[in-house]
Amino acid sequence: MPWDKLANADIAFTFGDVILLPGKTEVEPAEVDLSTSIGEIRLHTPILSSPMDTVTEEEMAVAIARMGGLGVIHRNCTVGEQVRMVKAVKRAESFIIRDVVTVSPADSVEKAKSIMKDMKISGLPVVVDGKLKGIITRRDVYFAEDSGLKVEDVMTKDVITVNPDITPQDARKIMSKYKIEKLPVVDEEGHLVGLITAKDVFYRESHPFATRDSEGRLRVAAAISPFDIDRAKALEPYVDLLVTDVAHFHNENVISATRRISAEVDVPLIVGNIGTYEAAEEVLTRLDVVGLRVGIASGSICTTGEVTGVAAPTLYAVAKVSEAVAKYGSNVAVIADGGVRGPAEAAKSFAAGADAVMLGFALAGTKESPGSPLIVGGKMYKVYRGMGSPSARSRRFVLDRYSRPSKDIAEGIEGLVPYRGDATTVIDKFVAGLKAAFGYVGAANIHDMKAKARMALVSPIGTREIAPHDVKPMDRLPHI
Ligand code: XMP
């Protein structure tokens, strides 16, 4: 009955409608553990960067993985470009490099020099039939002035090597003892099977909580369309997770297409976006996934709600989806996506049942987001755009984010966000704010937050009181 629809209307709580109530605490913010899991992947920091072409390319993915989160490379590009970005993240760091670039003793020093320059590497193992014969480094080529010299004339022949079972700690000790920056890894017959570099060993030490795979490489996810199985297959050998990038996942065609991908591509899947209990129930009963992207129309650049009148605000959606996840006893991760501007919205998401948050706006405008800063009115900005904005859609790879009738309608905007400097600093502040919220609630970890947090409604008038009010804010006080 039409009237019943209104009389029994659900309440679509948004982040701004509620506050978290303080609880008795025994935890200091510094003691809070924010780690979470998505399938087999452990994240020290429960943050994913959005697959948007003004948020996540390789630079952002590297930065966020080093901070213990996970980057999702956008798909508004050719398959080749997306695969290249994923591979670049995988190459950024690894304990043992497997695809080592080598030269042979008979090669000219000039050739070795140009390989080092082109590939931006500082040393090359020298091999014959796969067996290690020496190593040539930038220092060796730097002092080789005679252009007729061969690699064997200048290479170091007595190379210190290690076997494939070496641990990072032992590799570091050997490098320090002999003051060397490259450590070739050889098997019992002397075949080169890998290379360890000082840079990678030190990165490992300076980022102990980075999100790494079993080979020490940074982990990375990539966005796909459920209708693009070729893209999913091309990414399969390199990527740690695939993330469907669809505005409304609760659609029979989309679910069927995802089932096919799931059957043919052996990479864990996050699917979404969804916004209701029923959508979660359907996914949990029909698909094998490790995570759900949850929230429809709360994104800072979204016009979906405005244009269509349809929305499942992220806080509401997270609470509904989390109920379905609990009912089906599944440990599928709930990822709050859209409208998480800062730690306050993230804390409320965890309180409502999320396991991680996905950030667009909060990471746009950083040094690592794609695009150069612009100066407008003396201030620095970066462009941030929705994947349904006219300019993002003009590249056409993202048109299938939206259902067929709405393919002709823009569902996002393009705008400027203030330039914010390093993503690392932004994430550090975000995490500090989040830990403070956990401290107020008395939650030592995400599990605790879900169990203990209590929420209360605030009126639109009251919202003003819990933000700075009446005083005109000043960045810096004048000297008195
Ligand atoms: P925030 O608020 O973090 O939101 O900037 C990022 C999320 O918004 C979604 N997204 C869109 N939603 N139209 C939409 O309705 C769009 O053009 C659009 N682009 C991105 C997406 O879920 C992203 O993670």
XYZ file of C-alpha atoms and ligand atoms in Angstrom:
504
model
C 0.000 0.000 0.000
C 1.421 3.390 -0.916
C 0.752 4.905 2.500
C 2.504 2.007 4.231
C 5.604 2.762 2.270
C 5.721 6.145 3.898
C 4.389 5.146 7.293
C 6.927 2.313 7.551
C 9.745 4.080 5.773
C 13.193 2.946 6.803
C 15.549 5.534 8.272
C 18.537 6.004 6.009
C 21.033 7.199 8.616
C 23.957 9.141 7.223
C 27.283 9.903 8.863
C 26.124 13.394 9.783
C 23.015 12.137 11.570
C 24.799 10.299 14.340
C 27.591 10.603 16.841
C 29.504 7.957 18.710
C 29.000 8.032 22.459
C 32.051 7.908 24.700
C 32.497 4.694 26.652
C 34.601 3.602 29.606
C 38.056 3.047 28.274
C 41.109 1.078 29.253
C 42.937 1.714 26.009
C 45.111 4.627 25.068
C 44.932 5.638 21.394
C 48.542 4.554 20.852
C 47.622 1.016 21.930
C 44.763 0.638 19.459
C 45.239 -2.091 16.866
C 43.521 -1.156 13.600
C 44.560 -4.244 11.663
C 41.951 -6.055 9.605
C 41.656 -8.882 7.081
C 40.302 -9.130 3.579
C 40.321 -12.816 2.783
C 43.884 -14.010 3.379
C 45.276 -10.502 3.181
C 46.128 -8.838 6.453
C 46.089 -5.043 6.481
C 47.796 -3.156 9.289
C 45.793 -0.061 8.299
C 42.147 -0.655 7.319
C 42.178 1.719 4.347
C 41.775 1.062 0.625
C 42.183 3.766 -1.983
C 39.351 4.126 -4.494
C 39.757 2.863 -8.035
C 39.343 6.317 -9.543
C 41.541 7.891 -12.173
C 42.242 10.907 -9.975
C 43.067 8.748 -6.932
C 44.825 5.450 -7.581
C 47.579 4.734 -10.047
C 50.884 3.091 -9.158
C 52.261 5.926 -7.011
C 49.243 5.930 -4.702
C 49.161 2.129 -4.596
C 52.827 1.996 -3.536
C 52.364 4.712 -0.887
C 49.256 3.179 0.642
C 50.661 -0.375 0.679
C 53.763 0.940 2.465
C 51.414 2.450 5.060
C 49.745 -0.933 5.602
C 46.666 -0.289 3.449
C 45.833 -1.352 -0.089
C 45.531 0.526 -3.374
C 42.977 -0.405 -6.017
C 44.240 0.633 -9.450
C 41.480 2.238 -11.538
C 40.268 0.790 -14.848
C 39.634 3.966 -16.831
C 42.481 3.022 -19.177
C 43.486 0.251 -21.566
C 44.107 -3.231 -20.199
C 47.791 -2.791 -21.071
C 48.095 0.407 -19.041
C 46.377 -1.107 -16.037
C 48.575 -4.230 -16.141
C 51.660 -2.003 -16.436
C 50.622 -0.080 -13.299
C 49.997 -3.254 -11.332
C 53.391 -4.638 -12.390
C 55.067 -1.372 -11.407
C 53.710 -1.739 -7.860
C 54.912 -5.335 -7.736
C 58.371 -4.266 -8.870
C 58.583 -1.320 -6.464
C 59.835 -3.522 -3.666
C 60.522 -7.186 -3.231
C 62.787 -9.090 -0.954
C 64.123 -11.343 -3.722
C 63.723 -9.952 -7.253
C 62.938 -12.900 -9.519
C 62.937 -11.391 -13.005
C 66.544 -10.205 -12.786
C 68.021 -8.230 -15.667
C 71.423 -9.720 -16.603
C 74.275 -9.312 -19.100
C 76.861 -11.737 -20.459
C 80.649 -11.399 -20.024
C 81.079 -10.761 -23.763
C 78.659 -7.814 -23.804
C 80.184 -4.370 -24.123
C 80.413 -2.090 -21.131
C 78.471 0.454 -23.191
C 75.577 -1.983 -23.431
C 75.610 -2.610 -19.657
C 75.710 1.137 -19.093
C 72.688 1.807 -21.276
C 70.662 -1.035 -19.678
C 71.385 0.436 -16.245
C 70.361 3.891 -17.440
C 67.182 2.784 -19.229
C 65.979 0.482 -16.471
C 67.130 2.789 -13.645
C 69.105 0.001 -11.960
C 72.543 0.219 -10.442
C 73.992 -3.251 -11.037
C 73.661 -6.304 -13.262
C 74.583 -9.913 -12.527
C 76.728 -11.418 -15.294
C 75.638 -14.882 -16.428
C 76.508 -17.582 -18.935
C 73.832 -20.231 -19.555
C 72.055 -19.049 -16.406
C 75.155 -19.523 -14.207
C 76.506 -16.554 -12.283
C 79.964 -15.426 -13.438
C 80.221 -11.993 -11.866
C 78.493 -8.701 -11.195
C 78.873 -5.312 -12.828
C 77.776 -2.200 -10.983
C 77.429 1.496 -11.774
C 80.799 2.090 -10.114
C 82.514 -0.372 -12.493
C 81.056 1.250 -15.606
C 81.604 4.772 -14.298
C 85.375 4.378 -14.306
C 85.552 2.394 -17.573
C 86.570 5.084 -20.027
C 87.727 2.841 -22.896
C 84.646 2.272 -25.061
C 86.043 -1.059 -26.372
C 85.905 -2.707 -22.947
C 83.777 -5.771 -22.340
C 81.777 -6.613 -19.235
C 84.278 -9.338 -18.267
C 87.079 -6.737 -18.191
C 85.513 -4.683 -15.438
C 83.112 -6.963 -13.550
C 83.698 -8.249 -10.021
C 84.372 -11.970 -10.280
C 84.429 -12.994 -6.620
C 80.781 -12.404 -5.928
C 79.283 -12.946 -2.512
C 76.112 -14.969 -3.043
C 73.373 -16.465 -0.909
C 70.996 -19.373 -1.323
C 67.241 -19.008 -1.842
C 66.408 -19.783 1.827
C 68.084 -16.613 3.105
C 66.063 -14.503 5.553
C 65.827 -10.688 5.298
C 67.736 -10.384 8.593
C 70.632 -12.527 7.366
C 70.717 -10.724 4.021
C 71.021 -7.427 5.866
C 73.885 -8.759 8.036
C 75.838 -9.969 4.996
C 75.312 -6.668 3.161
C 76.500 -4.674 6.186
C 79.512 -6.927 6.766
C 80.792 -6.714 3.160
C 79.363 -3.231 2.495
C 77.636 -4.419 -0.666
C 74.345 -3.286 -2.153
C 73.503 -6.315 -4.321
C 73.316 -9.914 -3.255
C 72.767 -12.472 -6.049
C 70.783 -15.542 -5.037
C 72.023 -18.804 -6.575
C 70.921 -22.437 -6.413
C 73.154 -25.403 -5.633
C 74.496 -25.557 -9.203
C 75.337 -21.865 -9.263
C 72.359 -20.773 -11.390
C 71.174 -17.255 -10.705
C 67.654 -17.472 -9.263
C 67.209 -13.973 -7.852
C 68.726 -10.772 -6.579
C 68.442 -8.973 -3.248
C 69.104 -5.243 -3.172
C 69.999 -3.090 -0.159
C 67.237 -0.660 -1.100
C 64.605 -3.356 -0.724
C 66.038 -4.675 2.515
C 66.069 -1.179 4.021
C 62.561 -0.370 2.767
C 61.398 -3.486 4.514
C 62.913 -2.287 7.762
C 61.558 1.240 7.486
C 58.036 -0.007 6.672
C 57.603 -3.102 8.822
C 53.795 -2.954 8.577
C 53.583 -2.567 4.813
C 51.110 -4.826 3.020
C 53.332 -7.418 1.359
C 52.868 -10.742 -0.373
C 54.801 -13.909 0.470
C 57.699 -12.752 -1.717
C 57.961 -9.409 0.024
C 56.413 -7.474 -2.870
C 53.828 -4.802 -2.103
C 50.286 -5.989 -2.542
C 47.978 -4.320 -5.003
C 44.372 -4.679 -6.148
C 42.795 -3.677 -9.441
C 39.319 -2.662 -10.537
C 37.444 -4.549 -13.240
C 34.119 -4.477 -14.938
C 32.230 -7.759 -14.441
C 31.659 -7.720 -18.216
C 35.354 -7.550 -19.060
C 36.724 -11.033 -18.501
C 39.713 -10.319 -20.756
C 40.863 -7.555 -18.412
C 40.433 -9.830 -15.397
C 42.477 -12.564 -17.104
C 45.219 -10.136 -18.101
C 45.515 -8.944 -14.479
C 45.270 -12.430 -12.947
C 48.992 -13.284 -12.900
C 50.018 -10.110 -11.076
C 47.258 -8.794 -8.883
C 46.364 -9.739 -5.285
C 42.684 -8.852 -5.455
C 40.162 -7.890 -8.097
C 37.484 -5.349 -7.260
C 34.330 -4.965 -9.330
C 33.615 -1.384 -10.147
C 29.871 -1.091 -10.674
C 27.500 1.557 -9.330
C 24.712 -1.009 -8.663
C 25.964 -4.574 -8.213
C 22.539 -5.946 -7.247
C 21.654 -6.548 -10.882
C 21.111 -9.991 -12.381
C 23.295 -9.370 -15.441
C 26.111 -8.086 -13.252
C 25.915 -10.971 -10.796
C 25.826 -13.563 -13.593
C 28.801 -11.992 -15.327
C 30.720 -11.929 -12.028
C 29.992 -15.624 -11.483
C 31.719 -16.324 -14.769
C 34.762 -14.264 -13.785
C 34.849 -15.968 -10.426
C 34.838 -19.392 -12.117
C 37.503 -18.566 -14.670
C 39.877 -16.237 -12.844
C 41.783 -17.413 -9.815
C 42.070 -14.170 -7.830
C 40.056 -13.267 -4.694
C 37.190 -10.886 -5.429
C 35.704 -7.844 -3.763
C 32.339 -6.961 -5.278
C 30.089 -3.937 -5.157
C 28.725 -1.489 -4.761
C 25.771 -2.702 -2.785
C 23.596 -0.902 -0.274
C 20.975 -3.246 1.179
C 20.558 -6.382 3.262
C 18.944 -8.146 0.301
C 21.825 -7.366 -2.023
C 24.315 -8.692 0.539
C 22.224 -11.803 1.064
C 22.179 -12.493 -2.652
C 25.927 -12.000 -3.025
C 26.720 -14.131 0.012
C 24.562 -16.982 -1.219
C 25.533 -16.865 -4.900
C 29.142 -15.793 -5.084
C 32.442 -16.644 -3.477
C 33.901 -13.270 -2.498
C 36.269 -11.900 0.152
C 34.824 -8.418 0.425
C 31.881 -6.144 -0.299
C 32.073 -2.492 -1.377
C 29.230 -0.919 0.476
C 27.453 2.402 -0.028
C 25.576 3.959 -2.915
C 25.503 7.703 -3.592
C 27.381 9.008 -0.532
C 30.580 9.758 -2.464
C 31.768 13.357 -2.436
C 31.595 13.495 -6.242
C 28.382 11.462 -6.648
C 25.262 12.897 -8.181
C 23.448 9.546 -8.303
C 21.213 10.417 -5.333
C 20.418 13.833 -6.677
C 19.774 12.710 -10.253
C 17.829 9.535 -9.536
C 16.496 9.965 -6.011
C 18.031 6.575 -5.207
C 20.670 6.118 -2.517
C 21.892 3.783 0.189
C 24.009 6.143 2.299
C 27.201 4.467 3.420
C 26.448 4.331 7.166
C 22.975 2.855 6.591
C 24.285 0.457 3.957
C 27.167 -0.746 6.141
C 24.823 -1.509 9.038
C 22.392 -3.404 6.791
C 25.076 -5.358 4.960
C 26.864 -6.202 8.214
C 23.654 -7.777 9.493
C 23.532 -10.054 6.467
C 27.211 -10.940 6.888
C 26.568 -11.820 10.536
C 23.477 -13.852 9.651
C 25.342 -15.918 7.059
C 28.222 -16.394 9.481
C 30.562 -15.268 6.811
C 33.875 -13.532 7.343
C 33.527 -11.474 4.189
C 34.969 -7.994 4.749
C 32.551 -5.066 4.699
C 34.192 -2.041 3.097
C 32.537 1.339 3.696
C 32.802 3.232 0.420
C 31.720 6.813 -0.176
C 31.509 9.830 2.076
C 34.348 8.808 4.400
C 35.923 12.251 4.540
C 38.018 11.698 7.620
C 38.461 9.635 10.783
C 35.024 10.564 12.173
C 33.158 8.912 9.282
C 35.588 5.988 9.363
C 35.031 5.455 13.106
C 31.247 5.524 12.593
C 31.640 2.995 9.752
C 33.524 0.582 12.026
C 30.909 1.096 14.730
C 28.235 0.127 12.184
C 30.074 -3.066 11.233
C 32.699 -2.175 8.618
C 36.060 -3.956 8.446
C 37.751 -1.342 6.263
C 37.061 1.961 4.537
C 37.602 3.011 0.949
C 38.776 6.573 0.371
C 38.411 8.763 -2.686
C 38.164 12.388 -1.589
C 40.397 11.903 1.468
C 43.316 10.820 -0.741
C 42.601 12.965 -3.815
C 44.732 16.077 -3.781
C 47.803 14.315 -2.387
C 51.168 14.224 -4.103
C 50.612 10.573 -5.049
C 47.197 11.026 -6.665
C 47.392 11.264 -10.480
C 47.661 14.708 -12.056
C 49.631 17.850 -11.340
C 48.634 20.504 -8.831
C 46.994 23.659 -10.193
C 47.248 27.127 -8.706
C 43.943 28.956 -8.431
C 43.748 32.279 -6.592
C 47.179 31.695 -5.068
C 46.216 28.296 -3.608
C 47.187 24.825 -4.805
C 44.538 22.335 -5.882
C 44.246 19.031 -7.704
C 41.433 17.809 -9.898
C 39.161 15.130 -8.418
C 36.382 13.634 -10.496
C 33.703 10.981 -10.174
C 33.994 8.007 -12.480
C 30.515 8.912 -13.702
C 31.457 12.526 -14.427
C 31.307 13.649 -18.050
C 35.093 13.998 -18.294
C 35.840 10.524 -16.837
C 33.178 9.008 -19.087
C 34.711 10.638 -22.137
C 37.494 8.016 -21.870
C 34.695 5.446 -22.207
C 36.309 2.594 -20.246
C 33.973 3.249 -17.305
C 30.659 3.534 -19.100
C 29.593 0.079 -17.915
C 29.801 1.219 -14.252
C 26.221 2.319 -14.787
C 23.118 0.490 -15.938
C 22.121 0.857 -19.574
C 19.404 3.530 -19.282
C 21.647 5.757 -17.220
C 24.622 5.424 -19.526
C 23.625 8.719 -21.080
C 23.318 10.487 -17.751
C 26.288 11.829 -15.813
C 26.313 10.492 -12.239
C 29.311 12.344 -10.954
C 31.024 15.689 -10.960
C 34.517 17.002 -11.475
C 36.011 19.522 -9.097
C 39.045 20.854 -7.313
C 40.301 19.693 -3.931
C 43.022 21.469 -1.944
C 46.526 20.082 -2.494
C 47.432 18.185 0.647
C 51.046 17.073 0.219
C 52.247 13.512 0.900
C 49.668 10.739 1.150
C 51.816 9.324 3.966
C 51.200 12.377 6.150
C 47.500 12.401 5.284
C 47.159 8.701 6.191
C 49.174 9.187 9.393
C 46.793 11.929 10.539
C 43.775 9.877 9.507
C 45.025 6.909 11.523
C 45.812 9.111 14.533
C 42.244 10.513 14.470
C 40.804 7.037 14.119
C 42.805 5.715 17.050
C 41.627 8.663 19.152
C 38.003 7.733 18.296
C 38.646 4.128 19.340
C 40.151 5.456 22.580
C 36.995 7.494 23.374
C 34.760 4.509 22.718
C 37.026 2.191 24.714
C 37.706 -0.134 21.772
C 41.099 -1.801 21.469
C 40.496 -3.024 17.915
C 37.911 -3.143 15.135
C 36.152 -6.171 16.596
C 35.795 -4.309 19.887
C 34.545 -1.192 18.111
C 31.767 -3.162 16.430
C 30.751 -4.719 19.736
C 31.054 -1.750 22.104
C 30.270 1.398 20.138
C 26.975 3.103 20.888
C 25.510 5.733 18.596
C 23.091 8.586 19.152
C 21.120 10.782 16.800
C 21.906 14.475 16.600
C 19.533 17.066 15.257
C 20.597 19.252 12.333
C 20.756 22.177 14.783
C 22.815 20.154 17.243
C 25.314 19.253 14.540
C 26.515 22.847 14.668
C 27.309 22.563 18.346
C 29.650 19.613 17.930
C 31.786 21.448 15.385
C 33.735 24.649 16.062
C 31.178 27.419 16.364
C 30.836 31.126 17.002
C 34.559 31.755 16.717
C 36.035 32.718 13.384
C 38.783 30.139 12.848
C 42.319 31.347 12.240
C 45.148 29.215 10.926
C 47.743 31.112 12.902
C 47.322 33.516 15.774
C 48.842 36.948 15.194
C 51.787 37.846 17.437
C 50.612 39.804 20.426
P 34.503 9.712 -1.629
O 33.403 10.324 -0.800
O 35.546 9.054 -0.804
O 33.762 8.575 -2.481
O 35.071 10.722 -2.566
C 34.472 7.748 -3.373
C 33.546 6.667 -3.897
O 32.511 7.238 -4.702
C 32.088 6.276 -5.689
N 32.121 6.955 -6.981
C 31.033 7.470 -7.588
N 29.727 7.403 -7.262
N 29.204 8.696 -9.170
C 28.805 8.022 -8.075
O 27.594 7.944 -7.813
C 30.501 8.788 -9.576
O 30.834 9.438 -10.551
C 31.462 8.123 -8.738
N 32.811 7.971 -8.835
C 33.178 7.252 -7.741
C 33.032 5.109 -5.603
O 32.384 4.086 -4.870
C 34.214 5.689 -4.852
O 34.985 4.716 -4.186
